[in-house]
Amino acid sequence: MTTAAPHNVPETVQAETLDLAARFPGLVTPDERAGYSGWIVTADHLVQVALALRDEFGYDLLSSVTGVDYLPEGKMEVVYHAFKTTGGPGICFKVQTGRDNPEVPSLVSVYPGAELQEREAWDLLGIKFTGHPDLRRILMWEGFYGHPLRKDWQEPYYEDEAKPFKSRSPEGHVYRFEDRNPFGDNVRYPEDFDPEKWIPENPEDLLYQSLKTYRAESPDSIETEHIVVNMGPQHPSTHGVFRFVVALDGEKIVNLKPVMGYLHRNHEKIGERNTYLMNMPYTDRLDYLSPMSNNFAYALTVEKLMGITPPERAEYIRVIMAELTRIANHCMCIGSLLNDLGAFFTPMIYLLEERDLILDIFEATAGARMMVNYFRFGGVARDIPEDALEKIKGLAFERLPRILDEMDRLMSENEILRARGIGQGILTAEDAVRYSATGPLLRGSGIPYDIRRADPYSIYDRFEFDIPVGKNGDIYDRYIVRLEEMRQSVRIIQQALKQMPEGPIVVGKPQYQFRPPVGESYGRVEGPKGELGFYIVSNGKPNPWRYHVRAPSFINLTAFGPMCIGQKVADTVAILGSIDIVLGEVDR
Amino acid sequence: MSEELNGKGILKGLSVTLKRFLATYWDDIKWLGRRYRTAEGIAHRSSKDARGIFTIQYPEEKLPPPEEFRFVPFLVYEEKEDGSREIRCTSCGICSKVCPPQCIWIVRTVDPATGRPRPEPAEFYIDIDICMNCGFCAEFCPFDAIKMDHDYELAVYDRKQNVYGLEKLLKPVRYYAQIRPLNNAREEEARRIKASTRPPAFVTGEKE
C-alpha cells in the first residue's frame, strides 16, 4: 500500500530463547511455511506440550485460541497464542487436523481461560475439542445449521466470495438485498426442520442441562430444591443484550452460565469478505465505546503483516487518541457500575460530560463521535486540527486532573460503594491468570500486566506512567484501578503533547486496495477492557483469508461464572459492571 | 465489609453535587440570558470551562458540526454561468469499489451515437440505510466529486425513500464550500497547481 521500504519485523523472538522442537523431538516441529512462525504440535501431545509451556517455560496466560479453515489444503488448524504475565513476547503454537471431522484435545484442563474460546471455535468452525467440559454452541443458537466461519459456508445475503462486488459499477442497477435473498426467509434450515418442534439430539447441548453440572454441596445435609433464574437479555443491568442463567440455592448462586450471541453478526465472516481497508470502519463497531483502540490494534496487525511503520507524528497522534479513548471508556464503565450499585445517574452524568468533551475532539479530528474510522495502515487519516489540539491541551492540562480528583471525592469513600465493593466478587490473582483475564480485571487482582509495559508497541516505551494494581481483586479494587488508570492516561497525553513533532501523518500514498505478502500476524494492544488482539492470515489476495478478533470483554467473561459462585443475585449485577463488557465486542 | 460506615464519605460526595448545583446557577447569573440559545453560550457549555449544566437542548439548540464531521455522502456539481450543471463525477467507480458495505451503485453513461462510455454517471444510487458513514468514498475520489455531508436529520416515514438517486445526491459547490471551507480551499489550490503545471489529461473514466 505504500512506497516505504519494509523494515525487518523480528521473526517470533522465542526461536532463540526456546527451542520446543529440541524439548519435544518428533512431537513439535517449527512452522516453516513462508510468512508463518511458531510451532506445530501433534494433536495427541497437545496437552503435554501445553503443560510444559505453562509450568516449565512460564507461559501462564493463554491469550488467544482460534481456528483457521485451510480449505484448499483440506486442513483445519487451531492457533494458540500464549504469553508470560511477567512480560516479553509470546509463543504461538498450532495443531493441525483434517477438515472432515476435525478433533483436537481441549486445553481447558491446562488453561481454563480457553473455555469460551474453544466453544467459539466449535460453534463457528466446527472443530471438536475432546475433553471440553461444556462444548455447546456459544454465539449461534443450538439449532443452527452449519458452521459459518468455514470457507464453504455462505450467508443469506451471499453475493460473492469477496468485495468489491461486480454488480455495483459500471452497470450498477440498484436493488435491495432482501429482494434478492436466496434463502427466502433470511434463514437456511436443513430439510424437514421445524424450529418449533426441534429438540437437540444430544441433551447435553441444552443450556439448562449444562447448568445442572455443579457439585451439590449442602453443609447441613438438608436437601433443598434449586431454582433457575434468567437475567437478561432485556435487563438494564446487563449493559446490552447479555443474558446469564443462574442456579440458586436460596439466595446463593451455585452455578452461573453466560448466554451470548444476541448481537452476533459474524464480524469475522464479514471481515473475510472485505478488503483490508474496508475492515477499518467495521472495527469501530466492535467495542463501540473505545473505537480508537480497535482501530489501533487492527492497524498494528496489518502493518506487521506488511512490514511498515507509521511516521513519528502519526505515532504520537495514535497514542493521544488511544489514551483519550481509554479515559472515555473508563468514564462510561465507572458511571454504569455506580448506576448498577444504585447511585442513580449522578456519577454517570458527571462522567458522561467528560466523555462528551472527548467525543467532541474525535468529531473534530476523525469526523465522527463514535464510529471514528481514523487509523490508516502506516498512519492516521488526517492531522489534528488546531482547535481540536487546543481542546486536548485544555482537557489534559486543566480540566481532567481537576475532574478526576472531584470524582475521587464524590465516589471513592462512599459507604455504599465500599460496602458493595470491598470483599465482593473476588477474583484471586491465580484465578485471573488461569481464566485468561486481561486489562483492569487482571490488574485489579494484583498482577501488574499491562501490554504497554510488558510488550511495548508503538511508542509506549517513551512515556513514564505507572501501572495501578489492586490488592484483593474485588469490585472496589477494579473501580480504583480504573480511576487511577485515567490519571495515568492523562499523564501519557501530557507527555505526548509536549513531545509531538511536526511532520507527515501517513507513509506513502494511501491506496484502497493492496495485497499484503502471504503469512500470518498477531497484533495486540492494551485496550481499555484488556488485551485486544487481531489474528490475520493473508494468502496474498486483497482480502484476508482469516480475520480473528481476540475480544477482551468476551474472554473476560470466562471468569464471570466462577466469580459469582457463592454470591447473592444482586451482587452479580455489580460484578458484571466491574468486568466492563460491551456487547458489540462480546457477540461480534 | 468496610471498617466504618459513619456516613463521612456520603457527605463528602454530597458536597461535590452541591457545588455542581450551585455552579449551574452561578453560571446562569454570570451569563445572564446569554447562556442558552446563543452560539457563544453553546460553545461555552461544550468547552473545558463548562461547569454546572452542560446539556444542549436539542432540537431548540444544536451543536454546530465541526468541519470534519461526516454523514452520508453527496455529489458535487459545478454551476456554469449559463445556469447548467456540470457534475464532477466521471463514474469511474472507485467509490463503489472502496465502499465497505457496498452501498453505491453507478450506471455509466454510454454515448448512443458511438456506443462508447462517456465520463459522467447516468444513474447514481446510494442506499443510505446501508451506508456506514465511513467517508472512504470521499477520501479516495480522485475528482473531489463525492463528499460527506453535514446534514444528519434524515428521518423519513418510508424507508424506501432511503435509496438516494442523482436528484437527491447532487449539491452545488457553493454548498460544499460553505460546510467545508478549509477542505474546499485546499482542494481548489491543489487543482490550480495541477492545472498550471501540465495540460489537463483526458479522463477516460476507467482510471484505476
Coordinates of N, CA and C in Angstrom, one line a residue, chain A residues 163-165 168-178 274 277-278 281-282 285 346 349-350 353 357 363-364 366-367 371-373 376 382 394 398-399 402-403 406-407 410 413-415 418-419 510-512, chain B residues 1-3 5-10 12-13 16-17 19-20 46-48 50-51 54 66 68-70 93-94 96-102 104-108 125 129-130 132 134 136 139-140 159 163 208:
Chain A
K163 N -15.4 -8.8 -1.6 CA -15.8 -7.5 -2.1 C -14.5 -6.9 -2.8
P164 N -14.6 -6.0 -3.7 CA -15.9 -5.3 -4.2 C -16.7 -6.2 -5.1
F165 N -18.0 -6.1 -5.0 CA -18.9 -6.9 -5.9 C -18.9 -6.3 -7.3
R168 N -21.8 -3.5 -8.8 CA -22.1 -2.1 -8.4 C -21.7 -1.0 -9.5
S169 N -20.8 -1.3 -10.3 CA -20.4 -0.4 -11.4 C -19.7 -1.1 -12.5
P170 N -19.7 -0.7 -13.7 CA -20.4 0.4 -14.3 C -21.9 0.1 -14.6
E171 N -22.3 -1.1 -14.4 CA -23.7 -1.4 -14.7 C -24.5 -1.6 -13.3
G172 N -24.4 -0.6 -12.5 CA -24.9 -0.8 -11.1 C -26.4 -0.5 -10.9
H173 N -27.3 -1.4 -11.4 CA -28.7 -1.1 -11.2 C -29.1 -1.5 -9.8
V174 N -29.7 -0.5 -9.1 CA -29.8 -0.6 -7.6 C -30.9 -1.7 -7.3
Y175 N -30.7 -2.4 -6.2 CA -31.7 -3.3 -5.7 C -31.5 -3.4 -4.2
R176 N -32.5 -3.9 -3.5 CA -32.3 -4.1 -2.1 C -32.0 -5.5 -1.8
F177 N -31.1 -5.8 -0.8 CA -30.7 -7.1 -0.6 C -31.8 -8.1 -0.3
E178 N -32.8 -7.6 0.5 CA -33.8 -8.5 0.9 C -34.7 -9.0 -0.3
N274 N -14.4 -8.7 3.2 CA -13.9 -7.3 3.0 C -12.5 -7.3 2.5
L277 N -8.6 -2.6 3.9 CA -9.0 -1.3 4.3 C -10.5 -1.2 4.8
M278 N -11.3 -2.0 4.1 CA -12.8 -1.9 4.4 C -13.0 -2.4 5.8
P281 N -13.5 0.6 9.3 CA -14.7 1.1 9.9 C -15.5 0.0 10.6
Y282 N -15.3 -1.2 10.2 CA -16.1 -2.3 10.9 C -15.5 -2.5 12.4
R285 N -17.1 -0.8 15.3 CA -18.3 -1.3 15.8 C -18.1 -2.5 16.8
T346 N -26.1 10.2 38.9 CA -25.3 11.3 39.2 C -23.9 11.2 38.8
I349 N -23.8 10.9 34.8 CA -23.9 12.2 34.1 C -22.6 13.0 34.2
Y350 N -22.1 13.1 35.4 CA -20.8 13.8 35.6 C -19.7 13.3 34.7
E353 N -20.2 13.9 30.9 CA -19.8 15.2 30.4 C -18.3 15.1 29.9
L357 N -16.9 15.7 26.0 CA -15.8 16.6 25.6 C -14.7 15.8 24.8
E363 N -14.8 14.0 17.1 CA -15.6 14.5 16.0 C -14.9 15.5 15.1
A364 N -14.2 16.4 15.8 CA -13.4 17.4 15.1 C -12.2 16.9 14.3
A366 N -11.6 13.1 13.6 CA -11.8 12.0 12.8 C -13.1 12.1 12.0
G367 N -14.1 12.9 12.4 CA -15.3 13.2 11.7 C -16.5 12.5 12.3
M371 N -18.0 6.2 15.6 CA -17.6 5.4 14.5 C -16.4 6.2 13.8
V372 N -15.3 6.2 14.4 CA -14.3 7.2 14.0 C -13.6 6.9 12.7
N373 N -13.3 5.6 12.5 CA -12.6 5.2 11.3 C -11.4 6.1 11.0
R376 N -5.2 4.6 9.6 CA -4.9 4.0 8.3 C -3.6 3.2 8.4
R382 N -6.2 11.9 9.0 CA -5.9 13.3 8.9 C -5.3 13.9 10.2
G394 N -6.4 21.7 26.7 CA -7.2 22.2 27.8 C -7.7 21.0 28.7
E398 N -5.7 21.0 32.2 CA -6.5 21.7 33.1 C -7.7 20.9 33.7
R399 N -8.5 20.5 32.7 CA -9.8 20.0 33.2 C -9.8 18.6 33.8
R402 N -8.5 18.0 37.4 CA -9.4 18.5 38.4 C -10.6 17.7 38.5
I403 N -11.2 17.3 37.4 CA -12.4 16.5 37.4 C -12.2 15.1 38.1
E406 N -12.2 15.4 41.6 CA -13.5 15.6 42.1 C -14.3 14.3 42.1
M407 N -14.1 13.5 41.1 CA -14.8 12.2 41.0 C -14.3 11.3 42.2
L410 N -16.1 12.4 45.1 CA -17.5 12.0 45.0 C -17.8 10.6 45.4
E413 N -14.9 7.2 48.7 CA -15.1 6.9 50.1 C -16.6 6.7 50.4
N414 N -17.4 6.7 49.3 CA -18.8 6.5 49.6 C -19.1 5.1 50.2
E415 N -19.8 5.2 51.3 CA -20.0 4.0 52.1 C -20.7 2.8 51.4
R418 N -18.3 1.2 49.0 CA -17.3 0.4 49.7 C -18.0 -0.9 50.2
A419 N -19.2 -0.7 50.7 CA -19.9 -1.9 51.3 C -20.2 -2.9 50.2
P510 N -1.9 6.7 0.3 CA -2.8 5.7 0.7 C -3.5 5.1 -0.5
Q511 N -3.6 3.8 -0.5 CA -4.3 3.0 -1.5 C -5.4 2.3 -1.0
Y512 N -6.5 2.1 -1.8 CA -7.6 1.5 -1.2 C -7.6 0.0 -1.4
Chain B
M1 N -16.3 -6.2 54.3 CA -17.1 -5.0 54.7 C -16.2 -3.9 55.1
S2 N -16.7 -2.7 54.9 CA -15.9 -1.5 55.2 C -15.8 -1.4 56.8
E3 N -14.6 -0.8 57.2 CA -14.3 -0.7 58.6 C -15.4 0.1 59.3
L5 N -18.9 2.7 58.8 CA -19.9 3.2 58.0 C -20.5 4.4 58.6
N6 N -19.7 5.5 58.8 CA -20.2 6.6 59.5 C -20.8 7.7 58.7
G7 N -20.8 7.5 57.4 CA -21.5 8.5 56.5 C -20.6 9.6 56.1
K8 N -19.4 9.6 56.5 CA -18.5 10.7 56.1 C -18.3 10.8 54.6
G9 N -18.2 9.6 54.0 CA -17.9 9.5 52.5 C -19.1 10.1 51.7
I10 N -20.3 9.8 52.3 CA -21.5 10.2 51.6 C -21.6 11.8 51.6
K12 N -19.1 13.8 52.0 CA -18.0 14.3 51.1 C -18.5 14.4 49.6
G13 N -19.2 13.3 49.2 CA -19.7 13.2 47.9 C -20.8 14.2 47.7
V16 N -19.8 17.6 46.6 CA -19.5 17.7 45.2 C -20.7 18.1 44.4
T17 N -21.8 17.3 44.7 CA -23.0 17.6 44.0 C -23.6 19.0 44.3
K19 N -21.9 21.6 45.1 CA -21.1 22.6 44.4 C -21.5 22.7 42.9
R20 N -21.8 21.5 42.3 CA -22.2 21.5 40.9 C -23.6 22.2 40.7
S46 N -19.9 23.6 25.9 CA -19.2 22.4 25.5 C -17.7 22.7 25.4
S47 N -17.2 23.5 26.3 CA -15.8 23.8 26.4 C -15.2 23.3 27.7
K48 N -13.9 23.4 27.8 CA -13.3 22.8 29.1 C -13.7 23.7 30.3
A50 N -16.7 24.5 31.1 CA -18.1 24.3 31.4 C -18.2 23.8 32.9
R51 N -19.1 24.4 33.6 CA -19.4 23.9 34.9 C -20.9 23.8 35.0
F54 N -24.6 21.2 31.4 CA -23.9 21.3 30.1 C -24.8 20.9 29.0
P66 N -18.4 20.3 13.5 CA -17.1 20.7 13.1 C -16.9 20.4 11.6
E68 N -14.9 18.6 9.9 CA -14.6 17.3 9.5 C -15.8 16.3 9.7
F69 N -16.8 16.8 10.4 CA -17.9 15.9 10.7 C -18.5 15.3 9.4
R70 N -18.8 14.0 9.4 CA -19.2 13.4 8.2 C -20.5 12.6 8.4
G93 N -16.1 4.7 -10.7 CA -16.4 3.6 -9.9 C -15.5 3.3 -8.7
I94 N -14.5 4.2 -8.4 CA -13.7 3.9 -7.3 C -14.5 3.9 -6.0
S96 N -17.5 3.1 -5.5 CA -18.3 1.9 -5.3 C -17.4 0.7 -5.0
K97 N -16.1 0.8 -5.4 CA -15.2 -0.3 -5.1 C -14.7 -0.2 -3.7
V98 N -14.5 1.0 -3.2 CA -13.9 1.1 -1.8 C -14.9 1.1 -0.7
C99 N -16.2 1.2 -1.1 CA -17.3 1.3 -0.1 C -17.4 0.0 0.7
P100 N -17.2 0.0 2.0 CA -17.2 -1.2 2.8 C -18.5 -2.0 2.8
P101 N -19.7 -1.3 3.0 CA -20.9 -2.1 2.9 C -21.4 -2.2 1.4
Q102 N -20.7 -1.7 0.5 CA -21.1 -1.8 -0.9 C -22.5 -1.2 -1.2
I104 N -23.0 1.7 -2.9 CA -23.1 2.7 -4.0 C -23.2 1.9 -5.3
W105 N -24.2 2.3 -6.1 CA -24.5 1.8 -7.4 C -24.3 2.8 -8.5
I106 N -23.6 2.6 -9.5 CA -23.4 3.5 -10.6 C -23.6 2.9 -11.9
V107 N -24.4 3.6 -12.7 CA -24.6 3.2 -14.1 C -23.9 4.3 -15.0
R108 N -22.9 3.9 -15.8 CA -22.2 4.8 -16.6 C -23.0 5.2 -17.8
Y125 N -26.7 5.7 -7.3 CA -27.6 5.5 -6.2 C -26.7 5.2 -4.9
D129 N -29.6 3.5 4.0 CA -29.8 2.6 5.1 C -28.6 1.8 5.4
I130 N -27.8 1.5 4.3 CA -26.7 0.6 4.4 C -25.4 1.4 4.7
M132 N -22.4 3.3 6.1 CA -21.9 3.4 7.4 C -21.2 4.7 7.7
C134 N -18.5 6.0 6.7 CA -17.0 5.8 7.0 C -16.2 6.9 6.3
F136 N -14.9 6.8 3.2 CA -13.8 6.3 2.3 C -14.1 6.8 0.9
E139 N -12.8 10.1 0.6 CA -11.3 10.2 0.8 C -10.6 9.7 -0.5
F140 N -11.2 8.7 -1.2 CA -10.4 8.2 -2.3 C -10.9 8.6 -3.7
R159 N -39.0 3.8 4.5 CA -37.5 3.6 4.2 C -37.2 3.3 2.8
V163 N -33.2 5.1 -0.5 CA -32.2 4.9 -1.6 C -32.2 6.2 -2.4
E208 N -7.7 3.5 -12.9 CA -7.6 2.8 -11.7 C -6.2 2.8 -11.1

